[in-house]
């Protein structure tokens, strides 16, 4: 029997499944996505580490050569190539809003995502808020996709309606498309 933790968010990076359950970050054994409990002291072992930050994990994604685990007000960045070498760095930055786990998209080495204050661009340092032009409007529940150049995000408004916005990343221009309620991309 192989037990798999009840992961609330998952991604794949370097032939491992990564995920979070409660306050623990998990990685499967190398090349074995259903094996999270192998601890033989080898580079192919599974990995688990508890973190002490408050709040729930809201998303995770493989980004460049790292894995990022997001909460609403921080990111845990995992560096390294195998379990004995993994290191977790925690940064207090605007994180991924709860309910917007499907808003993460990477375009030309920039990670775009929906946070509590709006849409952010992350390139490895401090995320940059891109939606100041929306004024005081606040949105929830973002679902996004990309065509490789543009970032499409469907978000719920304060009134409960859905709106689709498009960011032309080359020009930095936002356009409101229509009232599409995307559930996935």
Coordinates of N, CA, C and O in Angstrom, one line a residue:
X1 N 0.8 -1.2 0.0 CA 0.0 0.0 0.0 C 0.9 1.2 0.0 O 1.9 1.3 0.7
X2 N 0.5 2.2 -0.8 CA 1.2 3.5 -0.9 C 0.2 4.6 -0.5 O -0.8 4.8 -1.1
X3 N 0.6 5.3 0.6 CA -0.2 6.4 1.0 C 0.3 7.7 0.3 O 1.5 7.9 0.1
X4 N -0.7 8.5 -0.1 CA -0.4 9.8 -0.7 C -1.0 10.9 0.2 O -2.2 10.8 0.6
X5 N -0.3 11.9 0.7 CA -0.9 12.9 1.5 C -2.1 13.6 0.8 O -2.1 13.6 -0.4
X6 N -3.0 14.1 1.6 CA -4.1 14.8 1.1 C -3.7 16.2 0.7 O -3.9 17.2 1.4
X7 N -3.1 16.3 -0.5 CA -2.5 17.6 -1.0 C -3.6 18.6 -1.4 O -4.5 18.3 -2.2
X8 N -3.4 19.8 -1.0 CA -4.4 20.9 -1.3 C -4.0 21.6 -2.6 O -4.8 22.3 -3.2
X9 N -2.7 21.6 -2.9 CA -2.2 22.2 -4.2 C -1.1 21.3 -4.6 O -0.3 20.8 -3.8
X10 N -1.0 21.1 -6.0 CA 0.1 20.3 -6.5 C 0.7 20.9 -7.8 O 0.1 21.7 -8.4
X11 N 1.9 20.5 -8.0 CA 2.6 20.9 -9.3 C 3.7 19.8 -9.6 O 4.0 19.0 -8.7
X12 N 4.3 19.8 -10.7 CA 5.3 18.9 -11.1 C 6.6 19.8 -11.3 O 6.5 20.8 -12.0
X13 N 7.7 19.3 -10.8 CA 9.0 19.9 -11.1 C 10.1 18.9 -11.0 O 10.2 18.1 -10.0
X14 N 10.9 18.8 -12.0 CA 12.1 17.9 -12.0 C 11.7 16.5 -11.7 O 12.4 15.8 -10.9
X15 N 10.7 16.0 -12.4 CA 10.2 14.6 -12.3 C 9.8 14.2 -10.9 O 9.9 13.1 -10.4
X16 N 9.3 15.2 -10.1 CA 8.7 14.9 -8.8 C 7.3 15.6 -8.7 O 7.1 16.7 -9.3
X17 N 6.4 15.1 -8.0 CA 5.1 15.8 -7.7 C 5.4 16.5 -6.4 O 5.8 15.9 -5.4
X18 N 5.1 17.8 -6.4 CA 5.2 18.6 -5.2 C 3.8 19.0 -4.7 O 2.9 19.2 -5.6
X19 N 3.6 19.1 -3.4 CA 2.3 19.6 -2.9 C 2.4 20.0 -1.5 O 3.4 19.9 -0.8
X20 N 1.2 20.5 -1.0 CA 1.1 21.0 0.4 C -0.1 20.4 1.0 O -1.1 20.2 0.4
X21 N 0.1 20.0 2.3 CA -1.0 19.5 3.1 C -0.8 20.2 4.5 O 0.2 20.0 5.1
X22 N -1.8 20.9 4.9 CA -1.7 21.6 6.2 C -0.5 22.6 6.2 O -0.5 23.5 5.4
X23 N 0.5 22.3 7.1 CA 1.7 23.2 7.2 C 2.9 22.5 6.6 O 4.0 23.0 6.7
X24 N 2.7 21.4 5.9 CA 3.8 20.6 5.3 C 3.9 20.7 3.8 O 2.9 20.5 3.1
X25 N 5.1 20.8 3.3 CA 5.4 20.8 1.9 C 6.0 19.4 1.6 O 6.9 18.9 2.3
X26 N 5.4 18.7 0.6 CA 5.8 17.4 0.2 C 6.4 17.3 -1.2 O 6.0 18.1 -2.0
X27 N 7.3 16.3 -1.4 CA 7.7 16.0 -2.7 C 7.8 14.5 -2.8 O 8.2 13.8 -1.9
X28 N 7.3 14.0 -4.0 CA 7.3 12.5 -4.2 C 8.8 12.0 -4.4 O 9.7 12.8 -4.7
X29 N 8.9 10.7 -4.4 CA 10.2 10.2 -4.7 C 10.5 10.5 -6.2 O 9.5 10.6 -7.0
X30 N 11.7 10.6 -6.6 CA 12.1 10.9 -8.0 C 11.5 9.9 -8.9 O 11.8 8.7 -8.8
X31 N 10.7 10.3 -9.9 CA 10.2 9.4 -10.9 C 9.1 8.5 -10.4 O 8.6 7.7 -11.1
X32 N 8.6 8.7 -9.2 CA 7.6 7.9 -8.6 C 6.5 8.7 -7.9 O 6.5 9.0 -6.7
X33 N 5.5 9.2 -8.7 CA 4.6 10.2 -8.3 C 3.6 9.7 -7.2 O 2.9 10.5 -6.6
X34 N 3.6 8.4 -6.9 CA 2.7 7.9 -5.9 C 3.4 7.5 -4.6 O 2.9 6.8 -3.7
X35 N 4.7 7.8 -4.5 CA 5.5 7.4 -3.3 C 6.0 8.6 -2.6 O 7.0 9.2 -3.1
X36 N 5.4 8.9 -1.4 CA 5.8 10.1 -0.7 C 6.5 9.7 0.7 O 6.8 10.6 1.5
X37 N 6.8 8.4 0.8 CA 7.4 8.0 2.1 C 8.6 7.1 1.9 O 8.8 6.1 2.6
X38 N 9.5 7.5 1.1 CA 10.8 6.8 0.9 C 11.9 7.7 1.4 O 12.2 8.8 1.0
X39 N 12.5 7.2 2.5 CA 13.6 7.9 3.2 C 14.8 7.0 3.4 O 15.1 6.5 4.5
X40 N 15.5 6.7 2.3 CA 16.7 5.8 2.3 C 18.0 6.6 2.3 O 19.1 5.9 2.3
X41 N 18.0 7.9 2.4 CA 19.2 8.7 2.3 C 19.8 8.8 0.9 O 21.0 9.1 0.8
X42 N 19.0 8.6 -0.1 CA 19.4 8.7 -1.5 C 18.9 10.0 -2.1 O 17.9 10.6 -1.6
X43 N 19.5 10.4 -3.2 CA 19.0 11.6 -3.9 C 17.6 11.4 -4.5 O 17.0 12.3 -4.9
X44 N 17.2 10.1 -4.6 CA 15.9 9.9 -5.2 C 14.7 9.8 -4.1 O 13.6 9.5 -4.5
X45 N 15.1 10.1 -2.9 CA 14.1 10.0 -1.8 C 13.0 11.0 -1.9 O 13.1 12.0 -2.6
X46 N 11.9 10.7 -1.2 CA 10.8 11.7 -1.0 C 11.3 12.8 -0.1 O 12.4 12.7 0.5
X47 N 10.5 13.9 0.1 CA 10.9 15.0 0.9 C 9.6 15.5 1.6 O 8.5 15.6 1.0
X48 N 9.8 16.0 2.8 CA 8.7 16.6 3.5 C 9.3 17.6 4.5 O 10.3 17.3 5.2
X49 N 8.7 18.8 4.6 CA 9.2 19.8 5.6 C 8.0 20.6 6.0 O 7.2 21.0 5.2
X50 N 7.9 20.9 7.3 CA 6.9 21.7 7.9 C 7.3 23.2 7.9 O 8.5 23.4 8.1
X51 N 6.4 24.1 7.6 CA 6.7 25.5 7.7 C 5.9 26.2 8.8 O 4.8 25.7 9.1
X52 N 6.4 27.3 9.3 CA 5.7 27.9 10.4 C 4.9 29.1 10.1 O 4.6 29.9 11.1
X53 N 4.6 29.4 8.9 CA 3.9 30.6 8.6 C 2.4 30.4 8.8 O 1.9 29.3 8.6
X54 N 1.7 31.5 9.0 CA 0.2 31.4 9.3 C -0.5 31.3 7.9 O 0.0 31.7 6.9
X55 N -1.7 30.7 8.0 CA -2.6 30.7 6.8 C -2.4 29.4 6.0 O -1.5 28.6 6.2
X56 N -3.4 29.2 5.1 CA -3.4 28.1 4.3 C -2.6 28.3 3.0 O -2.4 29.4 2.5
X57 N -2.0 27.2 2.5 CA -1.4 27.3 1.1 C -2.5 27.6 0.1 O -3.6 27.0 0.2
X58 N -2.2 28.5 -0.8 CA -3.3 28.8 -1.8 C -2.9 28.4 -3.2 O -3.8 28.2 -4.0
X59 N -1.6 28.1 -3.5 CA -1.2 27.7 -4.8 C 0.3 27.2 -4.7 O 1.0 27.6 -3.8
X60 N 0.7 26.5 -5.7 CA 2.1 26.2 -5.9 C 2.4 26.0 -7.4 O 1.4 25.8 -8.2
X61 N 3.6 26.3 -7.8 CA 4.0 26.3 -9.2 C 5.5 26.1 -9.4 O 6.2 26.5 -8.5
X62 N 5.9 25.4 -10.4 CA 7.3 25.2 -10.7 C 7.7 26.5 -11.5 O 7.0 26.9 -12.5
X63 N 8.7 27.2 -11.0 CA 9.1 28.5 -11.7 C 10.6 28.5 -11.8 O 11.3 28.4 -10.8
X64 N 11.1 28.5 -13.0 CA 12.5 28.5 -13.3 C 13.0 27.2 -12.7 O 12.6 26.1 -13.0
X65 N 14.0 27.2 -11.9 CA 14.6 26.0 -11.3 C 14.1 25.8 -9.8 O 14.8 25.1 -9.0
X66 N 13.0 26.5 -9.5 CA 12.5 26.4 -8.1 C 11.1 26.0 -8.1 O 10.4 25.9 -9.1
X67 N 10.6 25.7 -6.9 CA 9.2 25.4 -6.7 C 8.7 26.5 -5.7 O 9.3 26.8 -4.7
X68 N 7.6 27.2 -6.0 CA 7.0 28.2 -5.2 C 5.7 27.8 -4.6 O 4.8 27.3 -5.3
X69 N 5.6 27.9 -3.3 CA 4.4 27.6 -2.5 C 3.9 28.9 -2.0 O 4.6 29.6 -1.2
X70 N 2.7 29.2 -2.4 CA 2.1 30.5 -2.0 C 1.1 30.4 -0.9 O 0.3 29.5 -0.8
X71 N 1.0 31.5 -0.1 CA -0.1 31.8 0.8 C -0.5 33.2 0.5 O 0.1 33.8 -0.4
X72 N -1.6 33.7 1.1 CA -2.1 35.0 0.7 C -1.1 36.1 1.0 O -1.2 37.2 0.4
X73 N -0.2 35.9 2.0 CA 0.7 37.0 2.3 C 2.2 36.6 2.3 O 3.0 37.3 2.9
X74 N 2.5 35.5 1.7 CA 4.0 35.1 1.6 C 4.2 34.0 0.5 O 3.2 33.5 0.0
X75 N 5.4 33.8 0.2 CA 5.8 32.7 -0.7 C 7.0 31.9 -0.1 O 7.8 32.5 0.6
X76 N 6.9 30.6 -0.2 CA 8.0 29.7 0.2 C 8.7 29.3 -1.1 O 8.0 28.6 -1.9
X77 N 9.9 29.6 -1.2 CA 10.7 29.2 -2.4 C 11.6 28.1 -2.0 O 12.4 28.2 -1.1
X78 N 11.6 27.0 -2.8 CA 12.4 25.8 -2.5 C 13.5 25.8 -3.6 O 13.2 25.7 -4.8
X79 N 14.7 25.7 -3.1 CA 15.9 25.6 -4.0 C 16.6 24.3 -3.7 O 16.6 23.8 -2.6
X80 N 17.3 23.8 -4.7 CA 18.1 22.6 -4.6 C 17.7 21.6 -5.6 O 16.7 21.7 -6.3
X81 N 18.5 20.5 -5.7 CA 18.3 19.5 -6.7 C 17.9 18.1 -6.2 O 17.4 17.3 -6.9
X82 N 18.1 17.9 -4.9 CA 17.7 16.6 -4.3 C 17.4 16.9 -2.8 O 17.8 17.9 -2.2
X83 N 16.7 16.0 -2.1 CA 16.2 16.2 -0.7 C 17.3 16.7 0.3 O 17.0 17.7 1.0
X84 N 18.5 16.2 0.3 CA 19.5 16.6 1.3 C 20.0 18.1 1.0 O 20.5 18.7 1.8
X85 N 19.7 18.5 -0.2 CA 20.2 19.8 -0.7 C 19.1 20.9 -0.6 O 19.3 22.1 -0.7
X86 N 17.8 20.5 -0.5 CA 16.7 21.4 -0.6 C 16.8 22.4 0.6 O 17.1 22.1 1.7
X87 N 16.5 23.7 0.3 CA 16.4 24.7 1.2 C 15.1 25.5 1.0 O 14.8 25.8 -0.2
X88 N 14.4 25.9 2.0 CA 13.2 26.7 1.9 C 13.5 28.1 2.4 O 13.9 28.3 3.5
X89 N 13.2 29.1 1.5 CA 13.3 30.5 1.8 C 11.9 31.1 1.9 O 11.1 30.8 0.9
X90 N 11.6 31.8 2.9 CA 10.3 32.4 3.0 C 10.3 33.9 2.9 O 11.2 34.6 3.5
X91 N 9.5 34.5 2.0 CA 9.4 35.9 1.8 C 8.0 36.5 2.1 O 7.0 35.9 1.6
X92 N 8.0 37.5 2.8 CA 6.7 38.2 3.1 C 6.4 39.1 2.0 O 6.9 40.2 1.9
X93 N 5.6 38.7 1.0 CA 5.2 39.4 -0.1 C 3.7 39.2 -0.4 O 3.1 38.3 0.2
X94 N 3.0 40.0 -1.2 CA 1.7 39.8 -1.6 C 1.6 38.4 -2.3 O 2.3 38.2 -3.3
X95 N 0.8 37.5 -1.8 CA 0.7 36.2 -2.3 C -0.6 35.9 -3.2 O -1.3 36.9 -3.5
X96 N -0.8 34.7 -3.5 CA -2.0 34.3 -4.3 C -3.2 34.3 -3.4 O -3.2 33.7 -2.4
X97 N -4.2 35.0 -3.9 CA -5.5 35.0 -3.1 C -6.2 33.7 -3.1 O -6.1 32.9 -4.1
X98 N -6.8 33.4 -2.0 CA -7.5 32.1 -1.8 C -8.7 32.1 -2.9 O -9.4 33.1 -3.0
X99 N -8.8 31.0 -3.6 CA -9.8 30.9 -4.7 C -9.2 31.3 -6.0 O -9.9 31.2 -7.1
X100 N -8.0 31.8 -6.1 CA -7.3 32.2 -7.3 C -6.2 31.3 -7.7 O -5.3 31.7 -8.4
X101 N -6.2 30.1 -7.3 CA -5.1 29.1 -7.5 C -4.9 28.8 -9.0 O -3.9 28.4 -9.5
X102 N -6.0 29.1 -9.8 CA -5.9 28.8 -11.3 C -5.5 30.1 -12.0 O -5.6 30.2 -13.2
X103 N -5.0 31.1 -11.3 CA -4.7 32.4 -12.0 C -3.2 32.5 -12.3 O -2.8 33.4 -13.0
X104 N -2.4 31.5 -11.9 CA -0.9 31.5 -12.2 C -0.6 31.1 -13.6 O -1.0 30.1 -14.1
X105 N 0.1 32.0 -14.3 CA 0.6 31.8 -15.7 C 2.0 32.4 -15.8 O 2.3 33.5 -15.3
X106 N 2.9 31.6 -16.5 CA 4.2 32.1 -16.8 C 4.3 32.5 -18.3 O 4.0 31.7 -19.1
X107 N 4.7 33.8 -18.5 CA 4.9 34.3 -19.8 C 6.3 35.0 -19.9 O 6.5 35.9 -19.1
X108 N 7.1 34.5 -20.7 CA 8.5 35.0 -20.9 C 9.2 35.2 -19.5 O 9.7 36.3 -19.2
X109 N 9.2 34.1 -18.7 CA 9.9 34.1 -17.4 C 9.3 35.0 -16.4 O 9.9 35.3 -15.3
X110 N 8.1 35.6 -16.6 CA 7.4 36.3 -15.6 C 6.2 35.6 -15.2 O 5.4 35.1 -16.0
X111 N 6.0 35.4 -13.9 CA 4.8 34.7 -13.3 C 3.7 35.8 -13.0 O 4.0 36.7 -12.3
X112 N 2.6 35.6 -13.6 CA 1.4 36.5 -13.3 C 0.4 35.7 -12.4 O 0.2 34.5 -12.6
X113 N -0.2 36.4 -11.5 CA -1.1 35.8 -10.6 C -2.0 36.8 -9.9 O -1.7 38.0 -9.9
X114 N -3.2 36.3 -9.4 CA -4.2 37.2 -8.7 C -3.9 37.1 -7.2 O -4.0 36.1 -6.6
X115 N -3.6 38.3 -6.7 CA -3.5 38.5 -5.2 C -4.7 39.2 -4.7 O -5.6 39.6 -5.4
X116 N -4.7 39.5 -3.4 CA -5.9 40.2 -2.8 C -6.1 41.6 -3.4 O -7.2 42.0 -3.6
X117 N -5.0 42.3 -3.7 CA -5.1 43.7 -4.2 C -5.2 43.8 -5.7 O -5.4 44.9 -6.2
X118 N -5.0 42.7 -6.4 CA -5.1 42.7 -7.9 C -4.2 41.7 -8.5 O -3.8 40.7 -7.9
X119 N -3.8 41.9 -9.7 CA -3.0 41.0 -10.5 C -1.5 41.5 -10.3 O -1.2 42.7 -10.4
X120 N -0.6 40.5 -10.1 CA 0.8 40.8 -9.8 C 1.6 40.1 -10.9 O 1.3 39.1 -11.5
X121 N 2.9 40.7 -11.1 CA 3.9 40.1 -11.9 C 5.1 39.8 -11.0 O 5.5 40.7 -10.2
X122 N 5.6 38.6 -11.1 CA 6.7 38.1 -10.2 C 7.8 37.6 -11.1 O 7.6 36.8 -12.0
X123 N 9.0 38.2 -10.8 CA 10.2 37.7 -11.6 C 11.3 37.2 -10.7 O 12.4 37.1 -11.1
X124 N 10.9 36.9 -9.4 CA 11.9 36.3 -8.5 C 12.2 37.2 -7.3 O 12.7 36.8 -6.3
X125 N 11.8 38.5 -7.4 CA 12.0 39.4 -6.3 C 10.7 39.8 -5.7 O 9.9 38.9 -5.3
X126 N 10.4 41.1 -5.5 CA 9.1 41.5 -5.0 C 8.1 41.6 -6.1 O 8.4 42.2 -7.1
X127 N 6.9 41.0 -5.9 CA 5.9 41.1 -7.0 C 5.5 42.5 -7.2 O 5.4 43.3 -6.3
X128 N 5.1 42.8 -8.5 CA 4.7 44.2 -8.9 C 3.2 44.1 -9.2 O 2.7 43.3 -10.0
X129 N 2.4 45.0 -8.5 CA 1.0 45.2 -8.7 C 0.8 45.8 -10.1 O 1.3 46.9 -10.4
X130 N 0.0 45.1 -11.0 CA -0.2 45.6 -12.3 C -1.6 46.2 -12.6 O -1.8 46.7 -13.6
X131 N -2.4 46.2 -11.6 CA -3.8 46.6 -11.8 C -4.2 47.9 -11.0 O -5.3 48.1 -10.7
X132 N -3.2 48.8 -10.9 CA -3.5 50.1 -10.3 C -4.6 50.9 -11.1 O -5.4 51.6 -10.6
X133 N -4.6 50.6 -12.4 CA -5.5 51.3 -13.3 C -6.9 50.9 -13.1 O -7.9 51.5 -13.6
X134 N -7.2 49.8 -12.3 CA -8.6 49.4 -12.0 C -9.2 50.2 -10.9 O -10.3 50.0 -10.6
X135 N -8.4 51.1 -10.3 CA -8.9 52.0 -9.3 C -9.2 51.2 -8.0 O -8.4 50.4 -7.6
X136 N -10.3 51.5 -7.4 CA -10.6 50.8 -6.1 C -11.4 49.5 -6.2 O -11.8 48.9 -5.3
X137 N -11.6 49.1 -7.5 CA -12.4 47.9 -7.7 C -11.6 46.7 -7.1 O -10.4 46.6 -7.2
X138 N -12.3 45.7 -6.5 CA -11.7 44.5 -6.0 C -12.4 43.3 -6.6 O -13.6 43.3 -6.8
X139 N -11.6 42.3 -6.9 CA -12.1 41.1 -7.6 C -11.7 39.9 -6.7 O -10.8 40.0 -5.9
X140 N -12.4 38.8 -6.9 CA -12.1 37.5 -6.2 C -12.0 36.4 -7.3 O -12.4 36.7 -8.5
X141 N -11.6 35.3 -6.9 CA -11.7 34.0 -7.7 C -11.2 34.2 -9.1 O -12.0 34.3 -10.1
X142 N -9.9 34.3 -9.3 CA -9.4 34.4 -10.7 C -9.0 33.1 -11.3 O -8.5 32.2 -10.7
X143 N -9.3 33.0 -12.6 CA -8.9 31.9 -13.4 C -8.2 32.5 -14.7 O -8.8 33.3 -15.3
X144 N -7.0 32.0 -15.0 CA -6.3 32.7 -16.1 C -5.7 31.7 -17.0 O -5.6 30.5 -16.7
X145 N -5.3 32.2 -18.2 CA -4.6 31.4 -19.2 C -3.8 32.4 -20.1 O -3.9 33.6 -19.9
X146 N -3.1 31.8 -21.0 CA -2.2 32.6 -21.9 C -2.1 32.0 -23.2 O -2.3 30.8 -23.4
X147 N -1.8 32.9 -24.2 CA -1.5 32.5 -25.6 C 0.0 32.6 -25.8 O 0.4 32.5 -27.0
X148 N 0.8 32.9 -24.8 CA 2.2 33.1 -24.9 C 2.6 34.5 -24.9 O 3.8 34.8 -24.7
X149 N 1.7 35.4 -25.2 CA 1.9 36.8 -25.2 C 1.0 37.6 -24.3 O 1.4 38.6 -23.7
X150 N -0.2 37.2 -24.2 CA -1.2 37.9 -23.5 C -1.7 37.0 -22.3 O -1.7 35.8 -22.3
X151 N -2.0 37.7 -21.2 CA -2.5 37.1 -20.0 C -4.0 37.4 -19.9 O -4.5 38.5 -19.8
X152 N -4.8 36.3 -19.9 CA -6.3 36.4 -19.9 C -6.7 36.0 -18.5 O -6.4 34.9 -18.0
X153 N -7.5 36.8 -17.8 CA -8.0 36.4 -16.5 C -9.5 36.8 -16.3 O -9.9 37.9 -16.6
X154 N -10.2 35.8 -15.9 CA -11.6 35.9 -15.6 C -11.8 36.0 -14.1 O -11.3 35.2 -13.3
X155 N -12.4 37.1 -13.6 CA -12.5 37.4 -12.2 C -13.9 37.8 -11.8 O -14.6 38.3 -12.6
X156 N -14.3 37.5 -10.6 CA -15.6 37.8 -10.1 C -15.5 39.2 -9.5 O -14.7 39.6 -8.7
X157 N -16.5 40.1 -9.8 CA -16.6 41.4 -9.3 C -17.2 41.5 -7.9 O -17.7 40.5 -7.4
X158 N -17.3 42.7 -7.4 CA -17.9 42.9 -6.0 C -19.4 42.5 -6.0 O -19.9 42.2 -5.0
X159 N -20.0 42.6 -7.2 CA -21.5 42.4 -7.3 C -21.8 40.9 -7.6 O -22.9 40.5 -7.7
X160 N -20.7 40.1 -7.8 CA -20.9 38.7 -8.1 C -20.9 38.4 -9.6 O -20.9 37.2 -10.0
X161 N -20.8 39.4 -10.5 CA -20.7 39.2 -11.9 C -19.3 38.8 -12.3 O -18.3 39.0 -11.5
X162 N -19.1 38.2 -13.4 CA -17.8 37.8 -13.9 C -17.3 38.7 -15.1 O -18.2 39.1 -15.9
X163 N -16.0 39.0 -15.1 CA -15.5 39.8 -16.2 C -14.2 39.2 -16.6 O -13.4 38.7 -15.8
X164 N -13.9 39.3 -17.9 CA -12.7 38.8 -18.5 C -11.8 40.0 -18.9 O -12.3 40.8 -19.7
X165 N -10.6 40.0 -18.4 CA -9.6 41.0 -18.8 C -8.4 40.4 -19.5 O -8.1 39.3 -19.2
X166 N -7.8 41.2 -20.3 CA -6.6 40.7 -21.1 C -5.5 41.7 -20.9 O -5.7 42.9 -21.1
X167 N -4.3 41.2 -20.5 CA -3.1 42.1 -20.4 C -2.2 41.8 -21.5 O -1.8 40.6 -21.7
X168 N -2.0 42.8 -22.4 CA -1.0 42.7 -23.4 C 0.4 42.9 -22.8 O 0.7 44.0 -22.4
X169 N 1.1 41.8 -22.5 CA 2.4 41.9 -21.7 C 3.5 42.7 -22.4 O 4.3 43.3 -21.8
X170 N 3.4 42.7 -23.8 CA 4.5 43.5 -24.5 C 4.2 45.0 -24.4 O 5.2 45.8 -24.4
X171 N 3.0 45.4 -24.3 CA 2.7 46.8 -24.3 C 2.2 47.3 -22.9 O 2.1 48.5 -22.7
X172 N 1.9 46.4 -22.0 CA 1.5 46.8 -20.6 C 0.1 47.4 -20.6 O -0.2 48.2 -19.8
X173 N -0.8 46.9 -21.5 CA -2.1 47.5 -21.7 C -3.2 46.5 -21.3 O -3.1 45.3 -21.7
X174 N -4.1 46.9 -20.4 CA -5.2 46.0 -20.0 C -6.4 46.4 -20.9 O -6.7 47.5 -21.1
X175 N -7.2 45.3 -21.3 CA -8.4 45.5 -22.0 C -9.5 44.6 -21.3 O -9.2 43.5 -20.9
X176 N -10.7 45.2 -21.2 CA -11.8 44.4 -20.7 C -12.5 43.7 -21.9 O -12.8 44.4 -22.9
X177 N -12.5 42.4 -22.0 CA -13.1 41.7 -23.1 C -14.6 41.6 -23.0 O -15.3 42.1 -23.8
X178 N -15.1 40.8 -22.0 CA -16.5 40.6 -21.9 C -16.9 40.0 -20.5 O -16.1 40.2 -19.6
X179 N -18.0 39.4 -20.4 CA -18.4 38.8 -19.1 C -18.2 37.3 -19.0 O -18.9 36.6 -18.3
X180 N -17.2 36.8 -19.6 CA -16.9 35.4 -19.6 C -16.5 34.9 -18.2 O -15.7 35.5 -17.5
X181 N -17.2 33.8 -17.8 CA -16.8 33.2 -16.5 C -16.1 31.9 -16.9 O -16.7 30.8 -17.1
X182 N -14.8 32.0 -16.9 CA -13.9 30.8 -17.2 C -13.8 30.0 -16.0 O -13.7 30.5 -14.9
X183 N -13.9 28.7 -16.1 CA -13.7 27.8 -15.0 C -12.3 27.1 -15.0 O -11.9 26.6 -14.0
X184 N -11.7 27.1 -16.2 CA -10.4 26.5 -16.3 C -9.8 27.0 -17.7 O -10.5 27.5 -18.5
X185 N -8.5 26.8 -17.8 CA -7.9 27.2 -19.1 C -7.1 26.1 -19.6 O -6.5 25.3 -18.9

